[in-house]
Each structure stands twice: as structure tokens, then as C-alpha cells.
Coordinates of C-alpha atoms and ligand atoms in Angstrom, one line a residue:
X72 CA 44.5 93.4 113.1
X73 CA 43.1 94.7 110.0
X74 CA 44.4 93.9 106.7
X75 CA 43.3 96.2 103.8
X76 CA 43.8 93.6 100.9
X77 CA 42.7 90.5 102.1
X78 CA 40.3 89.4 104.2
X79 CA 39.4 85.9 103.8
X80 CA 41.6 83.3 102.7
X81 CA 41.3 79.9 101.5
X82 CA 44.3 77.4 102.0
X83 CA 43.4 73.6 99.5
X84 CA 45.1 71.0 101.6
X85 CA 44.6 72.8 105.0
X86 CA 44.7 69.6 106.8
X87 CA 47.9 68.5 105.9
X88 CA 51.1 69.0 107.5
X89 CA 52.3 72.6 105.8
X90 CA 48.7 73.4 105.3
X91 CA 47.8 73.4 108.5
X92 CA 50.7 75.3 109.8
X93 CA 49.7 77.8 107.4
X94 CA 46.4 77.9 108.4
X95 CA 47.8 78.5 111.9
X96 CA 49.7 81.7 110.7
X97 CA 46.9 83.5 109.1
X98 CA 44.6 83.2 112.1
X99 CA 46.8 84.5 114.3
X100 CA 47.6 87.6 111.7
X101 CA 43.7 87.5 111.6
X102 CA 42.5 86.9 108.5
X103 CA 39.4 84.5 107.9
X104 CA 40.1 81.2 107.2
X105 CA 38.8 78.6 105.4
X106 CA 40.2 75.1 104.5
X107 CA 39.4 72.8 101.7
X108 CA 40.8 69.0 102.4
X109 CA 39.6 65.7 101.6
X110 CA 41.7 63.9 104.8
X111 CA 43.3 62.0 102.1
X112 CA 43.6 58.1 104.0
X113 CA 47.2 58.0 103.4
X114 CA 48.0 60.5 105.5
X115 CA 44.9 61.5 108.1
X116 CA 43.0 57.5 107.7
X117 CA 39.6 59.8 106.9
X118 CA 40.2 61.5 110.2
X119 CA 40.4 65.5 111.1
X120 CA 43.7 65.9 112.5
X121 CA 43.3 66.8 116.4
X122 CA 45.8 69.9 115.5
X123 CA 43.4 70.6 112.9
X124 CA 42.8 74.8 113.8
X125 CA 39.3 75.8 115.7
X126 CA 39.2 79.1 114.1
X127 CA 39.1 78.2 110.7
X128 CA 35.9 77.0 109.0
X129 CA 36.7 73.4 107.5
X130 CA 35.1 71.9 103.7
X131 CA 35.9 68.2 103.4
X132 CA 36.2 67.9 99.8
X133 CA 38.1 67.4 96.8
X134 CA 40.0 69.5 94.9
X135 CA 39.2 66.9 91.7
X136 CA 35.7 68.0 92.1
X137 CA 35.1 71.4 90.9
X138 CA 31.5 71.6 92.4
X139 CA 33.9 71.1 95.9
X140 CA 36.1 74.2 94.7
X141 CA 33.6 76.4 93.8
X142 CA 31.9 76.5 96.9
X143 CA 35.4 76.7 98.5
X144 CA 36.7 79.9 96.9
X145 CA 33.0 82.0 97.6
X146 CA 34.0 85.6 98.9
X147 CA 37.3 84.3 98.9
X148 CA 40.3 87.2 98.1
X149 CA 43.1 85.1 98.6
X150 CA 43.8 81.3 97.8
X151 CA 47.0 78.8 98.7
X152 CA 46.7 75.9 96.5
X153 CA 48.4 73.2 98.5
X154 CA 46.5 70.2 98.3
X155 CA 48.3 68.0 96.2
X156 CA 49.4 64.1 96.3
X157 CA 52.9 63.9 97.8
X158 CA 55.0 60.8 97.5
X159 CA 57.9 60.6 94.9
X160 CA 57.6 57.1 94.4
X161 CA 54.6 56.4 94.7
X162 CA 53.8 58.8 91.6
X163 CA 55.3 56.7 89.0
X164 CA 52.9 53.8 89.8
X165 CA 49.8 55.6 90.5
X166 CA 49.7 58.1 87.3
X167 CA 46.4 58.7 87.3
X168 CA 45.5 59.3 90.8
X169 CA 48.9 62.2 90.8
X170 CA 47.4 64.1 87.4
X171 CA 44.3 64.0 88.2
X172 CA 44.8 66.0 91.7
X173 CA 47.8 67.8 91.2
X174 CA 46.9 68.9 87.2
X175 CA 44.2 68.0 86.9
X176 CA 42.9 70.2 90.8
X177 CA 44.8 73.2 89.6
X178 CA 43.1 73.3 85.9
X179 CA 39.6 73.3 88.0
X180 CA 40.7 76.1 89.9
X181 CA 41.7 78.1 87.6
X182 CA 38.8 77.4 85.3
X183 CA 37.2 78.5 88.3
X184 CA 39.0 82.0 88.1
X185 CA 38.4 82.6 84.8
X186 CA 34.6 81.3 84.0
X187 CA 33.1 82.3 87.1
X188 CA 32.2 85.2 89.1
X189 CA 34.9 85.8 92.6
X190 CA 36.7 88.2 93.6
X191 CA 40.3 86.4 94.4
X192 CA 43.2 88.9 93.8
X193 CA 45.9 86.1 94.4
X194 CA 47.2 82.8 94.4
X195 CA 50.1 81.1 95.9
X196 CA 50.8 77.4 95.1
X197 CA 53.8 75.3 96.1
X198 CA 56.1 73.5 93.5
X199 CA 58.5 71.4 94.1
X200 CA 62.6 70.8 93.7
X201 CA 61.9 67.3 92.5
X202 CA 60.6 69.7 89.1
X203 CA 64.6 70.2 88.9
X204 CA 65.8 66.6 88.8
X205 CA 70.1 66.9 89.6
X206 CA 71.0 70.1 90.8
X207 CA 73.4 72.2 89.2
X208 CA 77.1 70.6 89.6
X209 CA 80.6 72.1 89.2
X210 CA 83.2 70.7 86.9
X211 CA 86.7 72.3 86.6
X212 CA 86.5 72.3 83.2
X213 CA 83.3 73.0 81.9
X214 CA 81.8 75.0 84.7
X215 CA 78.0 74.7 85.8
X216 CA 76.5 71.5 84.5
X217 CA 73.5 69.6 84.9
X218 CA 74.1 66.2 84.6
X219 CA 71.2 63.7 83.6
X220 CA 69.5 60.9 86.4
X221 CA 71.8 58.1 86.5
X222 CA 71.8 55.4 84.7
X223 CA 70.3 52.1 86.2
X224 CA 73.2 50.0 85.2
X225 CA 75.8 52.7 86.7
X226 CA 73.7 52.3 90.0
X227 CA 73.8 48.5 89.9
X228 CA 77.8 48.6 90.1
X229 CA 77.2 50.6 92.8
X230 CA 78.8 54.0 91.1
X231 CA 76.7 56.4 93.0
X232 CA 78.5 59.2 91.6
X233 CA 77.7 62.3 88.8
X234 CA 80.0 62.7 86.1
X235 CA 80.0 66.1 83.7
X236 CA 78.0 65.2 80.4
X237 CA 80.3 67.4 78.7
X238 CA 83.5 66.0 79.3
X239 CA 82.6 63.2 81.8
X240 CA 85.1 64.6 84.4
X241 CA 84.4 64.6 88.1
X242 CA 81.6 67.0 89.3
X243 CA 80.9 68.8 92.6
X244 CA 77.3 70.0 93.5
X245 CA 76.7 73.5 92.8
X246 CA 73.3 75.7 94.2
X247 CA 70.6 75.5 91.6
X248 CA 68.9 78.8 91.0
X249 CA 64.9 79.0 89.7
X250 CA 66.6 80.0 86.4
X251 CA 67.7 76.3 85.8
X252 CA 66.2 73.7 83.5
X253 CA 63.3 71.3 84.5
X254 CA 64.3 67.8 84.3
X255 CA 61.7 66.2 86.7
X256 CA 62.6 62.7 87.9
X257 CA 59.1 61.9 88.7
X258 CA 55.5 62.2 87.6
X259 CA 55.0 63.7 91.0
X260 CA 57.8 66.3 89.9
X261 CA 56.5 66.8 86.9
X262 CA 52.6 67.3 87.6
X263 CA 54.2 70.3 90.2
X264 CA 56.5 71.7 87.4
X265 CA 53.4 71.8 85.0
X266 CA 51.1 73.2 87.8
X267 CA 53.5 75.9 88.3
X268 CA 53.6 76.5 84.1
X269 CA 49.8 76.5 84.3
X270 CA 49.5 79.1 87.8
X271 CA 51.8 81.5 85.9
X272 CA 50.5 81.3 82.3
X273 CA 46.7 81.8 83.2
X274 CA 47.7 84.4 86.1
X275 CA 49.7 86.7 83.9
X276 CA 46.9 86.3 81.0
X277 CA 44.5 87.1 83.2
X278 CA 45.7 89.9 86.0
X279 CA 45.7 87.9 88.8
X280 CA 49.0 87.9 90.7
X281 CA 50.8 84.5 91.4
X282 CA 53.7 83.7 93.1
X283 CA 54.8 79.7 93.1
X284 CA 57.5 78.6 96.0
X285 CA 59.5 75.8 95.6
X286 CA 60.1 73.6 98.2
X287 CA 62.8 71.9 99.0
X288 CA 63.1 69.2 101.8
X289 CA 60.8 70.7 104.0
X290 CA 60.5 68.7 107.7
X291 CA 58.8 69.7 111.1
X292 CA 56.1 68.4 113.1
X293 CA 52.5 66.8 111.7
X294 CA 54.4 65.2 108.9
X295 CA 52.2 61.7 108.8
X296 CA 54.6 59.2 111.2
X297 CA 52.6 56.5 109.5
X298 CA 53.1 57.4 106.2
X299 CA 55.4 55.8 104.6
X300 CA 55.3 57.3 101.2
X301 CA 56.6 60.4 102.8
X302 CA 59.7 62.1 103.2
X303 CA 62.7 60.7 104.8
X304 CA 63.0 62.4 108.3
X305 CA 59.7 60.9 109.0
X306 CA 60.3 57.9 107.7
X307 CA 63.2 57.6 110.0
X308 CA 61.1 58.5 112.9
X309 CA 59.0 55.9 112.5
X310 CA 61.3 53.4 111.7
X311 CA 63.6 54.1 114.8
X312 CA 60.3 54.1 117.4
X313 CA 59.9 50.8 116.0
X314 CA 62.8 49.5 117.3
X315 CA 63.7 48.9 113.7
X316 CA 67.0 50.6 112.1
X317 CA 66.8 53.6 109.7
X318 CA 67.4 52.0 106.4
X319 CA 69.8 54.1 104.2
X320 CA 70.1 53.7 100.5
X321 CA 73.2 54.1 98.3
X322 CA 76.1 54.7 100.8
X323 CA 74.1 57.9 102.9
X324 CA 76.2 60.5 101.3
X325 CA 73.3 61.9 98.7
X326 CA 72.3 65.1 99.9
X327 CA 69.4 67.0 100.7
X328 CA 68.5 70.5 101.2
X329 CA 66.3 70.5 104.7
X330 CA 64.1 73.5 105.4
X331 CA 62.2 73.6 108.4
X332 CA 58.7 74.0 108.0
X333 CA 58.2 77.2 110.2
X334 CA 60.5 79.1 107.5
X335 CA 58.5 78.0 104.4
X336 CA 55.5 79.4 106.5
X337 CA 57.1 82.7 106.5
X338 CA 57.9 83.0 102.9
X339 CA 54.4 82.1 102.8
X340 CA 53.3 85.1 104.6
X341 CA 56.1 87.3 102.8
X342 CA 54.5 85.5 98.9
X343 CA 50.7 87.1 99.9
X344 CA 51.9 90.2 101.6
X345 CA 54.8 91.8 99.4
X346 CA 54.0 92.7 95.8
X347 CA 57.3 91.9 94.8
X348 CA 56.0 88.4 95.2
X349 CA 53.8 88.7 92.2
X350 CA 54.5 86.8 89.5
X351 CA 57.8 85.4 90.7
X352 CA 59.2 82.2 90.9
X353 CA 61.1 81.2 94.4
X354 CA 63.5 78.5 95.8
X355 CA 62.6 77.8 99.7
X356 CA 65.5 75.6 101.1
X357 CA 68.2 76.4 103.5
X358 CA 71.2 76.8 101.0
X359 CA 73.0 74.2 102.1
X360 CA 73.1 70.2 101.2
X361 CA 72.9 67.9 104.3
X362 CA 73.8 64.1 103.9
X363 CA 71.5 61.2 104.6
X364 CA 73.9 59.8 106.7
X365 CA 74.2 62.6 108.9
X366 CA 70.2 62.6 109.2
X367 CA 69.8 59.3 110.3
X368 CA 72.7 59.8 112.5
X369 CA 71.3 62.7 114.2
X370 CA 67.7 61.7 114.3
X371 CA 69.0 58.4 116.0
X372 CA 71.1 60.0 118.7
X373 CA 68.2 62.3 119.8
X374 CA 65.6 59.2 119.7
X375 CA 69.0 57.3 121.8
X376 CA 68.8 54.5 119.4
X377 CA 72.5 55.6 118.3
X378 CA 73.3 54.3 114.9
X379 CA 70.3 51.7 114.8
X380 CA 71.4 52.3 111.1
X381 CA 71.0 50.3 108.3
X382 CA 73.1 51.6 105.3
X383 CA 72.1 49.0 102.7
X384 CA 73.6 49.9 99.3
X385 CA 70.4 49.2 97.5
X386 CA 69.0 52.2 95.6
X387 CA 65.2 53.3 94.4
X388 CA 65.3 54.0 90.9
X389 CA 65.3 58.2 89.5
X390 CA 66.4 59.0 92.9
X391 CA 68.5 62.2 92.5
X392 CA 72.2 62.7 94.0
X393 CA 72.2 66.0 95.3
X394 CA 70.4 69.1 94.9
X395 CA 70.4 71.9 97.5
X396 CA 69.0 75.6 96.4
X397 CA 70.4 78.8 95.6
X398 CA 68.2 81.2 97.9
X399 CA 69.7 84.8 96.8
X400 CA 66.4 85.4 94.7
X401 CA 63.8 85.3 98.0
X402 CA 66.7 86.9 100.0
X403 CA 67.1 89.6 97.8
X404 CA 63.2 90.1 97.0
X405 CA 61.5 89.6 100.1
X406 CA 64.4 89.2 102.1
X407 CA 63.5 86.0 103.0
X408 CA 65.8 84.0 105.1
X409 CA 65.9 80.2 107.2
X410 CA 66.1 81.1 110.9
X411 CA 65.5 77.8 111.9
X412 CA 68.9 75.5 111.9
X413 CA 68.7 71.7 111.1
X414 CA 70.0 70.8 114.9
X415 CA 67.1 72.7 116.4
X416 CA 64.6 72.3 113.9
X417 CA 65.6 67.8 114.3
X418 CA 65.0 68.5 118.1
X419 CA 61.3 70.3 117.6
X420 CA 60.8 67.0 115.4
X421 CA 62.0 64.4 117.7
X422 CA 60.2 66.0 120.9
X423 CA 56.9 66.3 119.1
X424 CA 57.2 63.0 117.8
X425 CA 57.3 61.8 121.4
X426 CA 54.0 61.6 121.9
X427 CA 52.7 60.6 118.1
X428 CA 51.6 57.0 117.0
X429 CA 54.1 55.9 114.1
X430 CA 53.1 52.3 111.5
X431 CA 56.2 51.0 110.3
X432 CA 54.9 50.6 106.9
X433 CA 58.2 51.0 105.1
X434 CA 58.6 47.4 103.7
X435 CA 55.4 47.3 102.5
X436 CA 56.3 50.5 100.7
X437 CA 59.4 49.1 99.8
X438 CA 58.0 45.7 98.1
X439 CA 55.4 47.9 95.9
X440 CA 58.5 50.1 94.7
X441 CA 60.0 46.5 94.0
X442 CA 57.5 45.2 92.4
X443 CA 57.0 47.6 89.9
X444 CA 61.1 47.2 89.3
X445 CA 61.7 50.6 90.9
Ligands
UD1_204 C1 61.1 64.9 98.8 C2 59.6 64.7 99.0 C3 58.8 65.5 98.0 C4 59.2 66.9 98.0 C5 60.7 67.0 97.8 C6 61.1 68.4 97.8 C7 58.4 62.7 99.5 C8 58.3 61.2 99.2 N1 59.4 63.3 98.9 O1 61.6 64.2 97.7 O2 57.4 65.4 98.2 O3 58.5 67.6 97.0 O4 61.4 66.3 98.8 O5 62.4 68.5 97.6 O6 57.6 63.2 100.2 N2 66.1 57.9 101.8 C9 66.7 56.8 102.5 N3 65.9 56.0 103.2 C10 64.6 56.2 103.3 C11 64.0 57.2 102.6 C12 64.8 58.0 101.8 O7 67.9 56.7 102.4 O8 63.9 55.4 104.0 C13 67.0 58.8 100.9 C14 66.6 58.7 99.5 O9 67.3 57.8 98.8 C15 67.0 60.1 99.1 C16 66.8 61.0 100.3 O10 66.7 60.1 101.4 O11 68.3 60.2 98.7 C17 65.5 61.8 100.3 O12 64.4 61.1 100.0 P1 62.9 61.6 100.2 O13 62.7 62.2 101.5 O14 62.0 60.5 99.8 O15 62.8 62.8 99.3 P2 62.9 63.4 97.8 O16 62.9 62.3 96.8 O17 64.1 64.2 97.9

């Protein structure tokens, strides 16, 4: 297949678990692929992955080193920025190690773009909904809101709840569009959300088209089992093969907005092929908010470990309520849609799991978050 305005691509973070589905995509459109990744020990222990794609020429290196980047992005015309430190958490203990790759990588690449010779005529990077902090939430009386986090001591008299700042009525979530405010909850969130400032500010200054998506829950296959700094439907994987029960904090009905990984591919796809893309901001979720409670629930009844379910009332400090996204934007400009359902894209999941090696690391994860007070 021949493509007439890109040819070879580069995809930072390659390796890792949307990466390399990624990666997987544009070889089979057949563009030239290359892959940047430093098989970070968190999530790949120093090792290639074995689903790690044949057909695309692998750099092990680091986006922090800009003599790594530069070699990465020769006769490069495209570039997905996705390498980036992951866990939530973990961020607001380890501030250093998240600016440094997630700022501190992107400012090298575009230094790159603008004090050196390439010929890269776009970039795609992926922000995230944790950049939002609460969604948007209804209240009869004053209409769209957005409350603040919550307040430690509300959590530790187990209020779980969001109340209107306005009149501090009851509140119902509402979608939250790209035009909302950025109240990140995390220095993860925020290194994303100032990433994304940085891809649009020097891309629009300099001619060369951007588009950021932001992802919200995104789960599928090759999401590190033994990881426990990752997101939750792994982290219930692991847990459960370990005999050990999913461990639910607050009371399980926070919600989340799950998007299978396959459908953030294809917005992918739609981001570097459409021109509407350029310069435009999109939300990548499903649309819809899905409780904890009824992840756990499902993920244990296709493991049959039914309910080995540990709802503990405990919470992790900054941890949002609800957020789910407002997807007319990508529907309307790419048309853009989720195909994939949470039932089958849980059963994809479960089935590849099957054959995956899962730590239980969680309580040592759990005592570090304690430890710092978190
Ligand atoms: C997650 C991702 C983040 C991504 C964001 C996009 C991580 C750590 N988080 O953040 O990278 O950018 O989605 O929206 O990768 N929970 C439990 N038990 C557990 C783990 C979690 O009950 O063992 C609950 C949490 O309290 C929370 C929900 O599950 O309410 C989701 O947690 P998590 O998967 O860590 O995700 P986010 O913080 O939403």
C-alpha cells in the first residue's frame, strides 16, 4: 500500500502496551516503522516483549537523552510520542523521575524539531483524563459544575460523595468535554496536561501539525500483569490469578470510563491520516462511566473466582470520583467511534491473560503509597 504523506514513522514507547499495538497497525497499513523504548524495568524487567513486532526496526533508548532522540527521528515524517511514565500514584512520590520523562522527553523532542534539520510533518502524543481531575457533574440548581478533589477529612468519615461548590447540593456526573478546565490530581496528570500545552504551543508556532488524544481508561491485552503501579483491570488480573481477592477501595461505586485499546488504536490511525486532526484536542473514552464494582465483578466471574472481592473502605488519597468523556468532538471530526464493548473487550483480556505470568505486587505498592501518607 502506498501512502503519499508518510512513509516512515516513529512511535517513542513502542514497546509498551498501546505502543506496540500501534506499532502493529502501521505495519500492517505499511508504513516503515521504527520504535524508540528503553524496556523501562517496571513494566518489561529490561526485556523485549516476545509480542514485540518483527517488522519494525527497534532503538533501545531513552527519550531523556536527546542524543537517543535524535538518532530516532532521522528520515522520520511522522512521530507518536508515547513513551511516558504511567502510574498515578506512583507520580506524587517519584517527581523527578515523571518530569524528567514525560516534560522533560517532550521538550527534547521538540527542541529537536525546531534546532535541527528532519523532515517530520506531524506529531501525535497521548494526554491523559487524569489532566481533568473530577469530571463535570450536574446539580439541579446550578447546572454543570466541577467540583474540587475531596477533601482528606470528608474521605476519612467515609463520605465518598461530590457535593456542588456553588451551593453544596447533591451532584450527578455529567460527560466532560476537552473544553473543560485542568485540575490535575497528580504530577503524572499534570506532566501530560503540560506536555499537551507544550505539543500544541511549539506545533502551531512552528507549522507542524499536532493532534493530542486523551485517554481515558484504556485496557486490553500486554498491559504489564506484574505491574502493579498500573491500571486497575490489570491489577485485578493479577490479583485474582493469585488466588488473592480484588481489593476495592471506597465502596466500588467510583466510576471509570473504560476504552478498549483496539479503539484508541483507531483514532490513532484517524489523528495521522485526517487533516481535521491537526491541531485538535480529542477525548478517547467510551462515553459512558462503569463502576469498580462492576469490574471486579465481571473480571472475577470470567477468571471463576466469583466475587473473590475485597471491598475495603480504605481510600488512596487525590483519587477522583467519577469522570467519564464526552466523545461528540472525535465523533463529529473524524467520526471516531468505540466498537469494542466493555463485555467483549473484558473477555479478549481475561483469555489473553490465560497464558501470562502475573506478580502480585500490590501490597508492596500499597505500603509505599502508605508510607508516604497517600
Ligand atoms: C488511570 C491510569 C492512568 C491513565 C488514566 C486515564 C494508572 C495507574 N492509571 O488512572 O495512567 O492516564 O487512567 O484515565 O495507570 N482501584 C481499586 N483497586 C485497585 C486499583 C484501583 O479499587 O486495586 C480503583 C481506584 O480507587 C479508582 C479506579 O479503580 O477509583 C481506577 O484506578 P486506576 O486504574 O489506578 O486509574 P486512574 O487513577 O483512573
Amino acid at each position: 500500500m502506498t501512502h503519499k504523506k508518510y512513509r516512515k514513522i516513529l512511535v517513542t514507547g513502542g514497546a509498551g502496551f498501546i505502543g506496540s499495538f500501534l506499532v502493529d497497525e502501521l505495519v500492517k497499513l505499511g508504513y516503515q516503522v521504527r520504535i524508540l523504548d528503553n524496556l523501562e524495568d517496571q513494566v518489561h524487567q529490561g526485556k523485549k516483549p516476545k509480542y514485540l513486532n518483527r517488522n519494525a526496526e527497534f532503538i533501545k533508548g531513552d527519550v531523556r537523552k536527546i542524543s537517543d532522540l535524535k538518532r530516532s527521528i532521522d528520515r522520520v515524517d511522522a512521530v507518536f510520542h508515547l513513551a511516558a511514565a504511567v502510574g498515578v500514584g506512583q507520580s506524587n512520590y517519584q517527581i523527578k523521575k515523571y518530569v524528567d520523562t514525560n516534560i522533560g522527553g517532550t521538550v527534547n523532542l521538540l527542541e529537536l524539531l525546531i534546532n535541527t534539520q528532519h523532515q517530520i510533518k506531524k506529531l501525535i502524543t497521548i494526554s491523559s483524563m487524569t489532566g481533568y481531575g473530577e469530571g463535570n457533574y450536574f446539580c439541579k440548581k446550578d447546572n454543570i459544575v466541577r467540583p474540587p478533589l475531596r477533601e482528606e477529612k470528608r474521605l476519612r468519615e467515609k463520605d465518598w460523595n461530590l457535593y456542588c461548590p456553588k451551593c453544596n447540593g447533591e451532584v450527578t456526573p455529567f460527560p466532560t468535554d476537552e473544553t473543560a478546565l485542568d485540575f490535575p490530581n497528580s504530577i503524572y496528570g499534570l506532566s501530560k496536561k503540560n506536555q499537551q500545552d507544550m505539543v500544541f504551543l511549539i506545533g502551531k508556532l512552528y507549522n507542524i501539525p499536532t493532534t493530542v488524544l486523551r485517554g481515558f481508561n484504556i485496557y486490553g491485552p500486554r498491559q504489564s500483569l506484574s505491574n502493579p503501579y498500573t491500571g486497575v483491570t490489570a491489577i485485578f488480573i493479577s490479583r485474582l490469578k493469585n488466588d488473592k481477592p480484588a481489593v476495592i477501595f471506597e465502596d466500588g461505586l467510583q466510576t471509570r470510563d473504560f476504552v478498549s485499546v483496539h479503539d484508541v488504536i483507531n483514532a490513532f490511525i484517524l489523528a495521522l491520516e485526517e487533516d481535521k486532526a491537526n491541531y485538535q484536542l480529542f477525548n478517547i473514552g467510551s462515553g459512558k462511566g462503569t463502576t469498580i464494582l462492576e469490574i471486579a465483578q465481571t473480571i472475577s466471574s470470567l477468571l471463576e473466582k466469583k466475587d473473590l472481592i475485597d471491598i475495603n473502605q480504605d481510600f488512596r488519597k487525590n483519587d477522583i470520583r467519577h469522570c467519564f468523556a464526552d466523545i461528540s468532538k472525535v465523533e463529529r471530526l473524524l467520526d471516531w467511534k468505540p466498537k469494542i464493548s466493555l463485555e467483549k473487550g473484558l473477555k479478549e483480556l481475561i483469555e489473553w491473560s490465560g497464558n501470562e505470568v502475573a506478580e502480585d505486587k500490590f501490597s508492596k505498592a500499597q505500603q509505599q503509597l502508605k508510607s508516604y501518607g497517600l
